[in-house]
Amino acid sequence: MIVAMAGGVGGAKLADGLARCIGTELTVIVNTGDDFEHLGLHISPDLDTVMYTLAGIANPATGWGIAGETWNTLEHVARLGGPDWFKLGDRDLATHILRTQRLRGGERLTDITAGLCSALGLPARVLPMSDDPVRTIVQSGADRYPFQDYFVRLKCAVPVTALHFEGVASARPSREVEAALTDPSLTAIVLCPSNPYLSIDPILAVPGMRLLIGKAGVPVVAVSPIIGGAAVKGPAAKIMAELGVTPSVTGIAEHYRGLIDGLMIDAVDADLAGGIEAMGIRVRTAPILMRTNEDRRKLAEECITFAMALAS
Ligand code: GDP
Ligand code: CA
């Protein structure tokens, strides 16, 4: 059993690699801090990205959304004067409609997600980090933006001065999350190369989560989302710089210090390994850029091998 923690596009790629290696022995705990209500629908962007990626139906060009999507509904929404800044494809809308209907019927997000995953034939288990609402708020000076406003509408154009996870103080890990992290057959925890600030931190901020990870007593391995001082995609490096952290694998190690036992970095960053090991974090160098499905599977194998080496 392996537990992986993931946000959307970057995290889903490694989660997919792990699923290709261990299938049903994988549980992915996914960020729900990006969730929001739009057009009356409950959208869980990271859950959907992980779900679609593991189901093999993700749009390969964007990493999010469904492959071969059509946009008739959104086009007509715009024609009728509605908002079209958040892209919702026709097929994708089916997910949001069903999820919203079931949430309104009083079901838990965890059960709804399990139902959607089983309909899509996923081998691995996908769990929202919590059934309680947590909403990421991006602070830029005196201004506060709901996450999707910052990420999609403003395209991350404002500098981040702080991040808040609204509602997190009263959120709890679901019993399924707790069960996965206390499972006696758990052998490793993998922090996928998701954005540490926007995707992994909300998961870690759920009260009890860090304690569960620590008490699991298994190696915790992270894969750096930063390669050669830059993010593969998205604002991770930009946010690190804005928060006064050097955007490098060293910055990632410092961020996860005390939580992780090992960090996987790319060969281009090998010269920084010594400094990271001096922090008490073991480093493994490997190709951590995932371009193909085979890259995902190989990186997942490397993570498992690394974790097993850390355990012995
Ligand atoms: P989001 O929720 O869709 O923004 O996605 P995540 O937070 O899960 O992933 C975004 C992060 O993934 C970014 O910081 C990227 O640098 C990182 N990322 C994307 N693709 C790769 C990859 O192939 N390898 C590595 N190491 N990181 C990646
Ligand atoms: Ca996300």
GROMACS .gro file of N, CA and C in nm, residues 6 12 15-16 31 33 51-52 62 67 93 104 110 144 148 155 179 189 195 198 201 221-222 251 254 268 289 295:
model
   84
    6ALA      N    1  -0.159   1.461  -0.379
    6ALA     CA    2  -0.149   1.528  -0.509
    6ALA      C    3  -0.245   1.645  -0.522
   12ALA      N    4  -0.106   1.451  -1.071
   12ALA     CA    5  -0.179   1.343  -1.137
   12ALA      C    6  -0.087   1.257  -1.224
   15ALA      N    7   0.083   1.022  -0.992
   15ALA     CA    8  -0.018   0.931  -0.939
   15ALA      C    9  -0.051   0.826  -1.045
   16ASP      N   10  -0.057   0.870  -1.170
   16ASP     CA   11  -0.084   0.777  -1.280
   16ASP      C   12   0.030   0.676  -1.293
   31ASN      N   13  -0.597   1.733  -0.302
   31ASN     CA   14  -0.631   1.869  -0.257
   31ASN      C   15  -0.773   1.908  -0.299
   33GLY      N   16  -0.870   2.228  -0.182
   33GLY     CA   17  -0.867   2.372  -0.156
   33GLY      C   18  -0.904   2.456  -0.277
   51MET      N   19  -0.872   1.208  -1.136
   51MET     CA   20  -0.966   1.105  -1.181
   51MET      C   21  -0.955   1.082  -1.332
   52TYR      N   22  -0.958   1.189  -1.409
   52TYR     CA   23  -0.951   1.176  -1.555
   52TYR      C   24  -0.815   1.120  -1.599
   62THR      N   25  -0.357   1.977  -2.234
   62THR     CA   26  -0.367   2.068  -2.119
   62THR      C   27  -0.332   1.998  -1.988
   67ALA      N   28  -1.018   1.452  -2.283
   67ALA     CA   29  -0.971   1.448  -2.422
   67ALA      C   30  -1.090   1.451  -2.518
   93LEU      N   31  -1.884   1.871  -1.771
   93LEU     CA   32  -2.002   1.920  -1.701
   93LEU      C   33  -2.084   1.807  -1.640
  104ARG      N   34  -2.596   1.783  -0.289
  104ARG     CA   35  -2.721   1.845  -0.241
  104ARG      C   36  -2.811   1.740  -0.175
  110THR      N   37  -1.640   1.219  -0.047
  110THR     CA   38  -1.562   1.095  -0.055
  110THR      C   39  -1.642   0.984  -0.125
  144ARG      N   40  -0.760   4.009  -0.124
  144ARG     CA   41  -0.776   3.864  -0.106
  144ARG      C   42  -0.857   3.809  -0.222
  148GLN      N   43  -0.966   3.037  -0.760
  148GLN     CA   44  -0.985   3.032  -0.906
  148GLN      C   45  -0.981   3.170  -0.969
  155LYS      N   46  -0.491   3.477  -1.402
  155LYS     CA   47  -0.374   3.404  -1.454
  155LYS      C   48  -0.249   3.427  -1.367
  179ALA      N   49  -0.792   0.595   0.763
  179ALA     CA   50  -0.772   0.450   0.749
  179ALA      C   51  -0.653   0.422   0.656
  189ILE      N   52   0.478   0.692   0.180
  189ILE     CA   53   0.393   0.807   0.147
  189ILE      C   54   0.471   0.889   0.045
  195ASN      N   55   0.230   2.162  -0.678
  195ASN     CA   56   0.269   2.290  -0.622
  195ASN      C   57   0.265   2.280  -0.469
  198LEU      N   58   0.017   2.561  -0.316
  198LEU     CA   59  -0.124   2.563  -0.356
  198LEU      C   60  -0.189   2.426  -0.352
  201ASP      N   61   0.024   2.197   0.053
  201ASP     CA   62   0.002   2.264   0.183
  201ASP      C   63  -0.143   2.257   0.232
  221VAL      N   64   0.848   1.033   0.086
  221VAL     CA   65   0.932   1.075  -0.027
  221VAL      C   66   0.859   1.181  -0.108
  222ALA      N   67   0.929   1.290  -0.138
  222ALA     CA   68   0.870   1.394  -0.224
  222ALA      C   69   0.945   1.398  -0.356
  251GLY      N   70   1.498   2.508  -0.187
  251GLY     CA   71   1.377   2.572  -0.132
  251GLY      C   72   1.267   2.470  -0.106
  254GLU      N   73   1.365   2.275   0.204
  254GLU     CA   74   1.341   2.355   0.325
  254GLU      C   75   1.192   2.358   0.359
  268VAL      N   76   2.000   1.785  -1.331
  268VAL     CA   77   2.051   1.923  -1.348
  268VAL      C   78   2.071   1.992  -1.213
  289LEU      N   79   1.125   1.467  -1.495
  289LEU     CA   80   1.034   1.532  -1.590
  289LEU      C   81   0.956   1.423  -1.662
  295ASP      N   82   0.753   0.762  -1.888
  295ASP     CA   83   0.827   0.846  -1.790
  295ASP      C   84   0.758   0.840  -1.653
   0.00000   0.00000   0.00000
